[in-house]
mmCIF file of C-alpha atoms in Angstrom:
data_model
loop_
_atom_site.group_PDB
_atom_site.id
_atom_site.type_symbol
_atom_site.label_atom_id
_atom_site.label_comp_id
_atom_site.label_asym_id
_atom_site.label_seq_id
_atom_site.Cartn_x
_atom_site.Cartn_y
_atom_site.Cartn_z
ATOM 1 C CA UNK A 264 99.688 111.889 131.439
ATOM 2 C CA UNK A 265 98.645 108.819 132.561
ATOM 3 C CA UNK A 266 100.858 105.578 132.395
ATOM 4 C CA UNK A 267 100.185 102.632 130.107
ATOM 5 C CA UNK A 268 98.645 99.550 131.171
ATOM 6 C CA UNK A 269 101.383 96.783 130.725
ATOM 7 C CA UNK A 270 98.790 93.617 130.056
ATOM 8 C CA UNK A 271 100.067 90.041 131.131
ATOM 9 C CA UNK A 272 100.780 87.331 127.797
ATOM 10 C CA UNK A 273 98.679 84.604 127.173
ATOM 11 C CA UNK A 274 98.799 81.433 125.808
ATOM 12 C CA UNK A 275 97.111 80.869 122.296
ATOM 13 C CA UNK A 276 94.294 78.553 122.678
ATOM 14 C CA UNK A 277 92.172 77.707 120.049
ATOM 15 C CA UNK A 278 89.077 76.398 122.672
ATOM 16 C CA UNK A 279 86.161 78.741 122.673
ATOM 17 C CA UNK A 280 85.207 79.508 126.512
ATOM 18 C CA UNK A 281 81.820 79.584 127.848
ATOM 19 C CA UNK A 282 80.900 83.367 129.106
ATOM 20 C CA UNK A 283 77.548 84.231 131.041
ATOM 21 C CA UNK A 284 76.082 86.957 129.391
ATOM 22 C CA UNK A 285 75.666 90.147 131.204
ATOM 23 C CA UNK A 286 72.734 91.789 132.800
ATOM 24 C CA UNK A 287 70.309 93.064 130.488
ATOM 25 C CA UNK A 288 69.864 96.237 132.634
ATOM 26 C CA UNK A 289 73.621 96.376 133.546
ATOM 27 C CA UNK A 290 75.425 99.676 132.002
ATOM 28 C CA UNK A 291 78.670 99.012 131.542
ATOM 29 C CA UNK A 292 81.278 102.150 133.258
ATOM 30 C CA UNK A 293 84.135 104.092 131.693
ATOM 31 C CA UNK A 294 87.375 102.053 132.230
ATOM 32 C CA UNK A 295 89.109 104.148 134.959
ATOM 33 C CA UNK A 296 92.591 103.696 133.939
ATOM 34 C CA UNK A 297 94.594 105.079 130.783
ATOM 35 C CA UNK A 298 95.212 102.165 127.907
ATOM 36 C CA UNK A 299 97.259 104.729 126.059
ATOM 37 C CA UNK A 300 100.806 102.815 125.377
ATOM 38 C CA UNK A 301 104.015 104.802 126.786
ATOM 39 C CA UNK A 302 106.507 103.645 123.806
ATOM 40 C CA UNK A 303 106.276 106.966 121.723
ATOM 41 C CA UNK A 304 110.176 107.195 121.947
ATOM 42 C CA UNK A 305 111.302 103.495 122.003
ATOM 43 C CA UNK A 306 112.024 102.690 118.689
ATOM 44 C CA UNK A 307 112.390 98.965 119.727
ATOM 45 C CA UNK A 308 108.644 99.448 120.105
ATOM 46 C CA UNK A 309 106.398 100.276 117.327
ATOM 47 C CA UNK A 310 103.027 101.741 118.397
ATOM 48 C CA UNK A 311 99.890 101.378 115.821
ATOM 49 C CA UNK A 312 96.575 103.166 116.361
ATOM 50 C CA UNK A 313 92.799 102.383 114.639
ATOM 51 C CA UNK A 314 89.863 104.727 114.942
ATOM 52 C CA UNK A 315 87.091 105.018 113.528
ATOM 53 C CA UNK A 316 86.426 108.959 113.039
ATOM 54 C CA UNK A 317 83.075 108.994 111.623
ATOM 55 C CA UNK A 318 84.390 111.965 109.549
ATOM 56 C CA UNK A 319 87.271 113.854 110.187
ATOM 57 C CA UNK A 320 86.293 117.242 110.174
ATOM 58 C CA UNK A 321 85.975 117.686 113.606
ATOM 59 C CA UNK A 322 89.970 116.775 114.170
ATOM 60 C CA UNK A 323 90.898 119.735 111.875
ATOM 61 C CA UNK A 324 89.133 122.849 113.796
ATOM 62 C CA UNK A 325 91.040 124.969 116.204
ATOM 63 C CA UNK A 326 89.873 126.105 119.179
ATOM 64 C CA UNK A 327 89.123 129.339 119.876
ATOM 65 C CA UNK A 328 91.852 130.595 122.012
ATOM 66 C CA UNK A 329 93.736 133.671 122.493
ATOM 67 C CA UNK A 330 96.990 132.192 121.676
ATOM 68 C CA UNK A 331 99.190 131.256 118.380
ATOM 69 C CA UNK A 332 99.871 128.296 119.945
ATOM 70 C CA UNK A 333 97.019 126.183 119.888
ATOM 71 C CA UNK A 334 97.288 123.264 117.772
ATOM 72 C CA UNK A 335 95.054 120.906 115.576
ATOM 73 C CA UNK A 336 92.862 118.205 117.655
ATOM 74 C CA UNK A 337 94.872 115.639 115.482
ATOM 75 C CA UNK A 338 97.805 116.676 116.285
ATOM 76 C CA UNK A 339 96.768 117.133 119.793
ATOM 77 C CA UNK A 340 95.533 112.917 119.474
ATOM 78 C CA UNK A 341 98.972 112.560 118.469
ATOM 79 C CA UNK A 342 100.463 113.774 120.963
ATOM 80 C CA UNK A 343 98.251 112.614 123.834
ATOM 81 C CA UNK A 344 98.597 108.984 122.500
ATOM 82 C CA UNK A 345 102.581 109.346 122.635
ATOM 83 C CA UNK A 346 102.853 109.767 118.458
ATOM 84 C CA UNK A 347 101.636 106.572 117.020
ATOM 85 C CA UNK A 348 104.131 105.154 114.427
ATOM 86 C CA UNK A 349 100.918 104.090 112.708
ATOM 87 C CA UNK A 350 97.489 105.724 113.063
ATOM 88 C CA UNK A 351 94.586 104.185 110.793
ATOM 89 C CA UNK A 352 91.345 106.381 110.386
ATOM 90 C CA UNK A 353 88.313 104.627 109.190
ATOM 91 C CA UNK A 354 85.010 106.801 107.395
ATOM 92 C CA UNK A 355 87.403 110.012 107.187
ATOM 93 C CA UNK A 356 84.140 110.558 104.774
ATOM 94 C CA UNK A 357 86.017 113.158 102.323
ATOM 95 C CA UNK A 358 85.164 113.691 98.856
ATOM 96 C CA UNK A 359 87.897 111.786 96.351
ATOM 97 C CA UNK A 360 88.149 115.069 94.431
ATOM 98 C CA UNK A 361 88.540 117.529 97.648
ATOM 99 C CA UNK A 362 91.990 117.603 97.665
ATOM 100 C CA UNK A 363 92.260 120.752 99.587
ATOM 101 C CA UNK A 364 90.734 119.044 102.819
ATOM 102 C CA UNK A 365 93.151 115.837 102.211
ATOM 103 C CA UNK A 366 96.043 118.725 102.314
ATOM 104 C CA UNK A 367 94.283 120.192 105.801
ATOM 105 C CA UNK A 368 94.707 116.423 107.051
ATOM 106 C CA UNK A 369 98.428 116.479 106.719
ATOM 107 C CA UNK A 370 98.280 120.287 107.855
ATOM 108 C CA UNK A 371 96.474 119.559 111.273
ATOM 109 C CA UNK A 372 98.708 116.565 111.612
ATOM 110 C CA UNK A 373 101.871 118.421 111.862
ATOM 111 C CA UNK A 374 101.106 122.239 112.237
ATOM 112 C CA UNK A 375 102.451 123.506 115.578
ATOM 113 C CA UNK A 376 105.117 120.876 116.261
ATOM 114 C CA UNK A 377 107.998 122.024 118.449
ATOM 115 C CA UNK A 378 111.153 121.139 116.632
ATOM 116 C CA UNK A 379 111.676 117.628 118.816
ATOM 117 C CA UNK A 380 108.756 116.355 118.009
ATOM 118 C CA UNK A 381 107.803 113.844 115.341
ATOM 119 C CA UNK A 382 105.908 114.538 111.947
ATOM 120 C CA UNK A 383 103.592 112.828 109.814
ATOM 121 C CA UNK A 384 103.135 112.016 106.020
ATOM 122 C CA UNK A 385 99.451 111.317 105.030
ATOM 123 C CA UNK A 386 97.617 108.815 102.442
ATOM 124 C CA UNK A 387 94.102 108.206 101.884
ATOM 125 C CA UNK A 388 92.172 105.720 99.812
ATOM 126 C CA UNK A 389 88.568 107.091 98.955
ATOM 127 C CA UNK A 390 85.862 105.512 97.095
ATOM 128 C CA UNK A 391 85.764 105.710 93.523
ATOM 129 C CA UNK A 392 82.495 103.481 92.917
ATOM 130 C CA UNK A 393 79.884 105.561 91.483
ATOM 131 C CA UNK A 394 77.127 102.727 91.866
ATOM 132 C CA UNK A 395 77.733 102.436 95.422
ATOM 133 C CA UNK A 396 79.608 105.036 96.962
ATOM 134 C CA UNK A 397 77.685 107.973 96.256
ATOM 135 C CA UNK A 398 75.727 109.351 99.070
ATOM 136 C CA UNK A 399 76.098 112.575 100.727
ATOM 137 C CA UNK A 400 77.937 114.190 97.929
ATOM 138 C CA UNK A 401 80.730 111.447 97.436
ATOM 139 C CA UNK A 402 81.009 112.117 101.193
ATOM 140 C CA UNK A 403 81.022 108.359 102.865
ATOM 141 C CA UNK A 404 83.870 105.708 103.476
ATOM 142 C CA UNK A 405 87.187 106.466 103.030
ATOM 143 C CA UNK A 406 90.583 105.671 104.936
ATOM 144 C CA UNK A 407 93.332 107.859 105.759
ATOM 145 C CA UNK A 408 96.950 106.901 107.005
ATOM 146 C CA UNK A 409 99.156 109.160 109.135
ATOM 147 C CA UNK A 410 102.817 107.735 109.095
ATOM 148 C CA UNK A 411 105.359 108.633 111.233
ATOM 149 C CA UNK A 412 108.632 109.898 109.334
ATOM 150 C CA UNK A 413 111.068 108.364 111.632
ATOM 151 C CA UNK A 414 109.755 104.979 111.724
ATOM 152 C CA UNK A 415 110.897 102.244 109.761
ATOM 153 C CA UNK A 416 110.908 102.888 105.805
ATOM 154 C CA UNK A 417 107.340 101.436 104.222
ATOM 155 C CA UNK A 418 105.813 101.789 101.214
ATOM 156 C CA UNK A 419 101.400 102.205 100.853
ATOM 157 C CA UNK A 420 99.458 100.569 97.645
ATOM 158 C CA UNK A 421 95.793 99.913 97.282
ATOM 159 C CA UNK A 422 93.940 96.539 96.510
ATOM 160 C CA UNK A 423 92.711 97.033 92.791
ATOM 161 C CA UNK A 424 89.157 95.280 94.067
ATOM 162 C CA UNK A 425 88.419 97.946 96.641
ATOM 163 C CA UNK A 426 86.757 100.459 94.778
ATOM 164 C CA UNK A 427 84.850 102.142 98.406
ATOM 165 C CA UNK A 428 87.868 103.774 99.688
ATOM 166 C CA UNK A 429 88.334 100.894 102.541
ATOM 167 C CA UNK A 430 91.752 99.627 102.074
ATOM 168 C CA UNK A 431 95.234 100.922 102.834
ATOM 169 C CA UNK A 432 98.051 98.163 102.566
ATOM 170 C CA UNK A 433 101.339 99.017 104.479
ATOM 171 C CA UNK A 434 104.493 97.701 103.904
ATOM 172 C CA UNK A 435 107.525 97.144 106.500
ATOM 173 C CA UNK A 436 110.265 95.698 104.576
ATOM 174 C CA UNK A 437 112.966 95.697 107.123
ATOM 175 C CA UNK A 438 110.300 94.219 109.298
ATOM 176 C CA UNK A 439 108.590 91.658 106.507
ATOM 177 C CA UNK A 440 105.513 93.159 108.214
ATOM 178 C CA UNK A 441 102.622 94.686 106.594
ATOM 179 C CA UNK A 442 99.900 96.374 108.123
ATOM 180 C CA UNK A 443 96.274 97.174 106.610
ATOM 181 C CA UNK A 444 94.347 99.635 107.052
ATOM 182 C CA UNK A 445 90.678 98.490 106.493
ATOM 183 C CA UNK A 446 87.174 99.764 106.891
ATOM 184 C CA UNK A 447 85.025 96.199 106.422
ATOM 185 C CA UNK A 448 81.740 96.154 104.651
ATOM 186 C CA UNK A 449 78.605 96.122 107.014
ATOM 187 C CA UNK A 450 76.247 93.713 105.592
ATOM 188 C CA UNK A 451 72.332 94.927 104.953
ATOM 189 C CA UNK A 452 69.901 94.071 102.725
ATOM 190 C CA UNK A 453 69.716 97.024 100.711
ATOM 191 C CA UNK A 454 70.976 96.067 96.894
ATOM 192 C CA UNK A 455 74.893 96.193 96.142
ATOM 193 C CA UNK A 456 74.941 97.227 92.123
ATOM 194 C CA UNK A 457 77.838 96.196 89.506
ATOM 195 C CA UNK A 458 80.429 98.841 89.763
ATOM 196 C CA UNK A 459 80.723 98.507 85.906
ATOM 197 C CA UNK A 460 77.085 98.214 84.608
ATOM 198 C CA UNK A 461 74.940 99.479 87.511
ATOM 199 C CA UNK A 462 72.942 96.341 87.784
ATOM 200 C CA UNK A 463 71.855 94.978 91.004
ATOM 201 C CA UNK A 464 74.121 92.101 91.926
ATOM 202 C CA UNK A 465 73.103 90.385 94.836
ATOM 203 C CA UNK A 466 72.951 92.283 98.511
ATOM 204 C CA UNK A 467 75.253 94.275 100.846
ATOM 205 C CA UNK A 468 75.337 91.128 102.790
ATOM 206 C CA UNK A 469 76.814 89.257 99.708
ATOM 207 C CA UNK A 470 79.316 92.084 98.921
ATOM 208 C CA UNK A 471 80.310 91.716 102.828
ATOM 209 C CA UNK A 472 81.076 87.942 102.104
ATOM 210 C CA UNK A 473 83.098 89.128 98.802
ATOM 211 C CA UNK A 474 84.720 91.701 100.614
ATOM 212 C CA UNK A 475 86.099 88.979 103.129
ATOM 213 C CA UNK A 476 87.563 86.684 100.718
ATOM 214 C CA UNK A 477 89.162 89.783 99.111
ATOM 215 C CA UNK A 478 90.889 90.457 102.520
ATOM 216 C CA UNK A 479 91.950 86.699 102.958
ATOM 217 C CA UNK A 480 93.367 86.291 99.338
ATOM 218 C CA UNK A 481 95.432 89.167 100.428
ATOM 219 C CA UNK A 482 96.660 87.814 103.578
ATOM 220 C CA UNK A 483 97.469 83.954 102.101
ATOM 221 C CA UNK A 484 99.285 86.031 99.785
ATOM 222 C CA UNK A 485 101.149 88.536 102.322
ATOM 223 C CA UNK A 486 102.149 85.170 104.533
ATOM 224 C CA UNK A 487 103.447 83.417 101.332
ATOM 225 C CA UNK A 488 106.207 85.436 101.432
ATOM 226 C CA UNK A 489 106.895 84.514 104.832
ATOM 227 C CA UNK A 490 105.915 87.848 105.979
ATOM 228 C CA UNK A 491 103.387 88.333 108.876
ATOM 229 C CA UNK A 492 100.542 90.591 108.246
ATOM 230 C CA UNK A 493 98.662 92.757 111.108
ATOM 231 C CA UNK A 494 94.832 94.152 110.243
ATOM 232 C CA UNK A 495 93.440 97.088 112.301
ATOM 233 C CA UNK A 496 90.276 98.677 111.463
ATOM 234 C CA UNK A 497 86.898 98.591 111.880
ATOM 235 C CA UNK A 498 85.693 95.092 111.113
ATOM 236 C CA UNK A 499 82.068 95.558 111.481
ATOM 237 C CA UNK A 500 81.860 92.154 113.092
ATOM 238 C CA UNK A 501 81.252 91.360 116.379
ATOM 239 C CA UNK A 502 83.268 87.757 117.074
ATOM 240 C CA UNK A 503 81.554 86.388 119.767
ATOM 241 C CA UNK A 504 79.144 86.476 122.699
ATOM 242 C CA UNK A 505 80.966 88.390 124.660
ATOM 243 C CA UNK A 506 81.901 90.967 122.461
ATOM 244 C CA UNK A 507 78.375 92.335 122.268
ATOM 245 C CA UNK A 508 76.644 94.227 125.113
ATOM 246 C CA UNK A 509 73.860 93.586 126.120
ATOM 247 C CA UNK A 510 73.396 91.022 123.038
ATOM 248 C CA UNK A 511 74.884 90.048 120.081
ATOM 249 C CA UNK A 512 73.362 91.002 117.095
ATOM 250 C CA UNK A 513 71.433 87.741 115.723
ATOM 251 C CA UNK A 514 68.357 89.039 113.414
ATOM 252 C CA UNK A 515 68.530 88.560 110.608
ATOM 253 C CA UNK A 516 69.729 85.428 110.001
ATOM 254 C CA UNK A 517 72.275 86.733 107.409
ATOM 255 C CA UNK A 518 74.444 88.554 110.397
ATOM 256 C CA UNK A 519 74.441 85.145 112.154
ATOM 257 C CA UNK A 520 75.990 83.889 108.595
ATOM 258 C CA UNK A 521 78.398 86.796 108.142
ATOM 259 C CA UNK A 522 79.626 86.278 111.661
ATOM 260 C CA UNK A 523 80.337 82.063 110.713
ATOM 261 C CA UNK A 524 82.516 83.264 107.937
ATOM 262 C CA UNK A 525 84.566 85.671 109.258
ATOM 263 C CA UNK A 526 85.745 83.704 112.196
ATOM 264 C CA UNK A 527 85.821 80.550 109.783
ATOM 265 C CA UNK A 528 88.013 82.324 107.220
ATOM 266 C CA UNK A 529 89.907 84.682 110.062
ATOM 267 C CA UNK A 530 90.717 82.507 113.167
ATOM 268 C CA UNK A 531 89.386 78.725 112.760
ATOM 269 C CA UNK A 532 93.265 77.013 112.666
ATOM 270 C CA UNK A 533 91.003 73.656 111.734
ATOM 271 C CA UNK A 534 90.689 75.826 108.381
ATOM 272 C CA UNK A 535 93.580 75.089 105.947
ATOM 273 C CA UNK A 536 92.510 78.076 103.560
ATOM 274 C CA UNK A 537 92.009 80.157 106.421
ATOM 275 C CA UNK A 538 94.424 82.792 108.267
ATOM 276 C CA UNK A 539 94.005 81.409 111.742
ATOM 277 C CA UNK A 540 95.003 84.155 113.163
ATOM 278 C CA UNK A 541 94.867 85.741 116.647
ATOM 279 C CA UNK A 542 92.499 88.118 118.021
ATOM 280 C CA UNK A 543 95.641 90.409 120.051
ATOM 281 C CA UNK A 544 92.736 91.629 122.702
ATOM 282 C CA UNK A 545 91.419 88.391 123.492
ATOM 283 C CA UNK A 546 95.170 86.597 123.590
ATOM 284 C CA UNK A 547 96.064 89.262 125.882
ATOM 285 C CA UNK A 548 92.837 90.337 127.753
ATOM 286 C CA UNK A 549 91.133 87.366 127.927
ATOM 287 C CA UNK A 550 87.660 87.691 128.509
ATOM 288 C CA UNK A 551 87.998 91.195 129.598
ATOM 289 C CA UNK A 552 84.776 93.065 128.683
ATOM 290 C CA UNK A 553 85.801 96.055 126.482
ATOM 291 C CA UNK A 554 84.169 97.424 123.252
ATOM 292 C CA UNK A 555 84.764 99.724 120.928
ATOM 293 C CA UNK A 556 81.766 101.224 119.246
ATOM 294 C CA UNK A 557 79.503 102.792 121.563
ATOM 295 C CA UNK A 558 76.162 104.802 119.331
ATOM 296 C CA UNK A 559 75.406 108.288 120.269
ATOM 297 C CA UNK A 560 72.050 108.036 120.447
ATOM 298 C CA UNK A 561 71.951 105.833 124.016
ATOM 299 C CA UNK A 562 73.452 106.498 127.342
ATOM 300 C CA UNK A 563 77.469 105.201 127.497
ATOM 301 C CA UNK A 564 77.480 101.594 127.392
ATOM 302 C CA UNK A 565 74.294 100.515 127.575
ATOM 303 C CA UNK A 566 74.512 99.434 124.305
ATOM 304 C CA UNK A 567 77.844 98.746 122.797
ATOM 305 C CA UNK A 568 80.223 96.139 120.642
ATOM 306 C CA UNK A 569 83.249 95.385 119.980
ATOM 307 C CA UNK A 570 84.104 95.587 116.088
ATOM 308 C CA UNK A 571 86.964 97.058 115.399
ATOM 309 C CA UNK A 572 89.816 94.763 115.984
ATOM 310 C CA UNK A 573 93.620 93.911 115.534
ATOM 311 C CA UNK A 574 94.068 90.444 113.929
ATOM 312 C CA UNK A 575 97.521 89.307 113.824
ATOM 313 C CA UNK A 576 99.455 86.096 111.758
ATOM 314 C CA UNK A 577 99.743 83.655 114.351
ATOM 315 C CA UNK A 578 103.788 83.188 114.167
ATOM 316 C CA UNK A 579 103.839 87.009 115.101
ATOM 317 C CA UNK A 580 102.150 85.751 118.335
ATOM 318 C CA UNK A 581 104.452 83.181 118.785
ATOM 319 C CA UNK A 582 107.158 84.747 118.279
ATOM 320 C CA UNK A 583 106.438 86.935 121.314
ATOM 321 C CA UNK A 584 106.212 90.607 118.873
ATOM 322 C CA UNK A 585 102.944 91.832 120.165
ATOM 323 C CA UNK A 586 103.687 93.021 123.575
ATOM 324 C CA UNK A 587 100.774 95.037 124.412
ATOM 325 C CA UNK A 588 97.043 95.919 123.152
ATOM 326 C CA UNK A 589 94.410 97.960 124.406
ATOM 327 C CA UNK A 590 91.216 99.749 123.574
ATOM 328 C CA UNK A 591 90.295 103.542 124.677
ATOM 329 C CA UNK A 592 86.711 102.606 126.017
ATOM 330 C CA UNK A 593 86.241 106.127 127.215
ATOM 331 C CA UNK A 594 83.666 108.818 126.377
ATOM 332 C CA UNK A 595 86.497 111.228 126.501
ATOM 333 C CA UNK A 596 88.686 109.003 123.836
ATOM 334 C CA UNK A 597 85.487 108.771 121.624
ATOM 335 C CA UNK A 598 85.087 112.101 121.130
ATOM 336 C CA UNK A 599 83.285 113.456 118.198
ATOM 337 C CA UNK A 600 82.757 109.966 117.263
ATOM 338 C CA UNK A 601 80.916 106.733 118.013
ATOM 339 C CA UNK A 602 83.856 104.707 117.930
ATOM 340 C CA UNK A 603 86.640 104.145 120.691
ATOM 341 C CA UNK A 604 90.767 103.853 119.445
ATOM 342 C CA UNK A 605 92.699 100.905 120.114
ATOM 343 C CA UNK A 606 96.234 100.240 119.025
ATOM 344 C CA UNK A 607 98.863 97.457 119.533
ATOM 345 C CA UNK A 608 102.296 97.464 120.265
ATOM 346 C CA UNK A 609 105.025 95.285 118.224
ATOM 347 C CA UNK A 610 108.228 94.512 119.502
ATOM 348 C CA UNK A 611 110.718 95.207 116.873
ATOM 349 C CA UNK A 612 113.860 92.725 118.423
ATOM 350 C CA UNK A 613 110.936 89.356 118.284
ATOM 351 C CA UNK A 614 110.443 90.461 114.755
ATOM 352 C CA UNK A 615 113.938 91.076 113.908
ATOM 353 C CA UNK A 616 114.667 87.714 115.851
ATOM 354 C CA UNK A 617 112.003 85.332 114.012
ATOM 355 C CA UNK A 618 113.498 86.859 110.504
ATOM 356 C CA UNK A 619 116.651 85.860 111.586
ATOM 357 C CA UNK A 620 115.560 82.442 113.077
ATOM 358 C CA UNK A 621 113.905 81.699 109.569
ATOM 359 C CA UNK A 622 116.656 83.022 107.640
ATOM 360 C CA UNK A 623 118.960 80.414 109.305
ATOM 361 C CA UNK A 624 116.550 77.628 109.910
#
């Protein structure tokens, strides 16, 4: 297995750079080395993944092979990404009511472990909106959570406002850290109805903007009890110039407008009812060109974007917790899906440490 890339800290900086934009004809290449973190077993080191599955039924076929020892491809992700503490699946698209596949999850997590090795405990969120979650037989959205047993105790709720199966909240007590677990509206045009009445209320574009102040009520809240908050998942938003290959998505207008409040509400530190919080990629890649959804339907990255990203509370920054950050941008690591992981790394002794330095200041 390949060793981890060990990415150099930055300094937070709140000045937006000025980036040349590629070569339309340029086609971006696989990244050559492994970004897969080597901190499976250091338990001062928590490891969280994000992934975008675009439905999870591939991950829970065995091969065909002429052995009892073949194992599940999501336990076999597990193990090939040294066992996340944390891994975050985004449009596991499974039916709310198809509890038997939610139970094959947790099966194809664990099944086949040697005795050493860690296990899993599953949760899912799934959309219960039947206005405007019903396509493909109740089949769409949906989040799952795989948690590592031996990691620090947590607890999992669900926002009462997210009625599409998008939202898993995490808790770390011991840590005053939560972690969420969120598939983020894409805005379109098509109508979003009242979940109670069935009335068309407004767009998918204005449910986006809804959904987003739903997220940032819940971090204000999360960081008012001087806890720090981490979100992983796919964001559907694109921050900035450089995180789109070979353009940024501008038409409509209303993307351009969806894009000015997220990064308002997200990561302006001007904004006082904003999170200003930090991209973890871009404070510790810089303007490293890496992206994380790459569509099946064109040759490997010559069209791609980077939307699904780790935004962290700015004193867990400071403080020195995230230590590393990466995304998988290989055709290998996508898989069955259109979507690349990428996970971060938290240092548990900074947390522990900044607790303890507010405790006492």
């Amino acid at each position: 297995m390949s060793s981890c890339l060990v990415p150099m800290k930055r300094k937070l900086s709140s000045a937006t750079r000025s980036v040349s934009p590629p070569s339309l004809r340029r086609r971006l290449s696989p990244s050559k080395s492994s970004s897969t973190p080597n901190a499976g077993s250091d338990k001062n080191e928590l490891t969280f993944y994000s992934w975008n599955v675009n439905g999870i039924g591939a991950l829970l076929q065995k091969q065909i092979k002429f052995s009892s020892k073949s194992i599940y491809p999501l336990r076999t992700f597990l193990k090939d990404h040294n066992w996340p503490y944390l891994l975050c699946l985004q449009e596991v698209k499974i039916n709310r009511n198809d509890e038997t596949t939610q139970r094959r999850v947790e099966l194809a997590a664990n099944a086949g472990g040697l005795p050493h090795e860690p296990t899993y405990t599953t949760h899912f969120s799934m959309p219960k909106d039947k206005y405007n979650a019903t396509g493909f037989g109740g089949k769409v959205h949906g989040v799952a959570s795989l948690v590592r047993d031996d990691g620090p105790p947590s607890s999992v709720r669900r926002p009462d406002w997210d009625l599409e199966g998008r939202v898993l909240i995490h808790d770390f007590p011991s840590l005053q850290l939560t972690v969420v677990n969120g598939y983020w509206v894409n805005g379109t045009s098509n109508p979003y109805r009242n979940p109670n009445t069935g009335d068309v209320d407004g767009t998918r574009h204005d449910h986006k903007l809804r959904f987003h102040a739903h997220m940032l009520n819940l971090c204000k809240s999360i960081e008012k009890r001087n806890w720090n908050v981490l979100l992983l998942g796919d964001m559907n938003i694109a921050p900035k110039r450089i995180d789109g290959h070979p353009n940024l998505r501008t038409s409509p207008d209303q993307h351009v407008k969806n894009r000015a409040d997220f990064n308002d509400k997200f990561f302006n530190q001007d904004n006082e009812d904003g999170l200003g919080g930090v991209d973890v990629f871009r404070h510790l890649h810089g303007e490293k060109r890496k992206y994380t959804y790459h569509g099946r339907g064109r040759p490997w990255g010559e069209s791609c974007d980077r939307v699904d990203l780790i935004i962290a509370s700015r004193k867990l920054v400071e403080a020195g917790a995230v230590s590393g950050t990466d995304i998988c941008d290989t055709p290998k690591e996508r898989g069955h899906s259109d979507h690349v992981p990428l996970w971060v790394s938290i240092n548990v002794g900074k947390i522990v440490a900044e607790i303890d330095g507010y405790s006492n200041g």
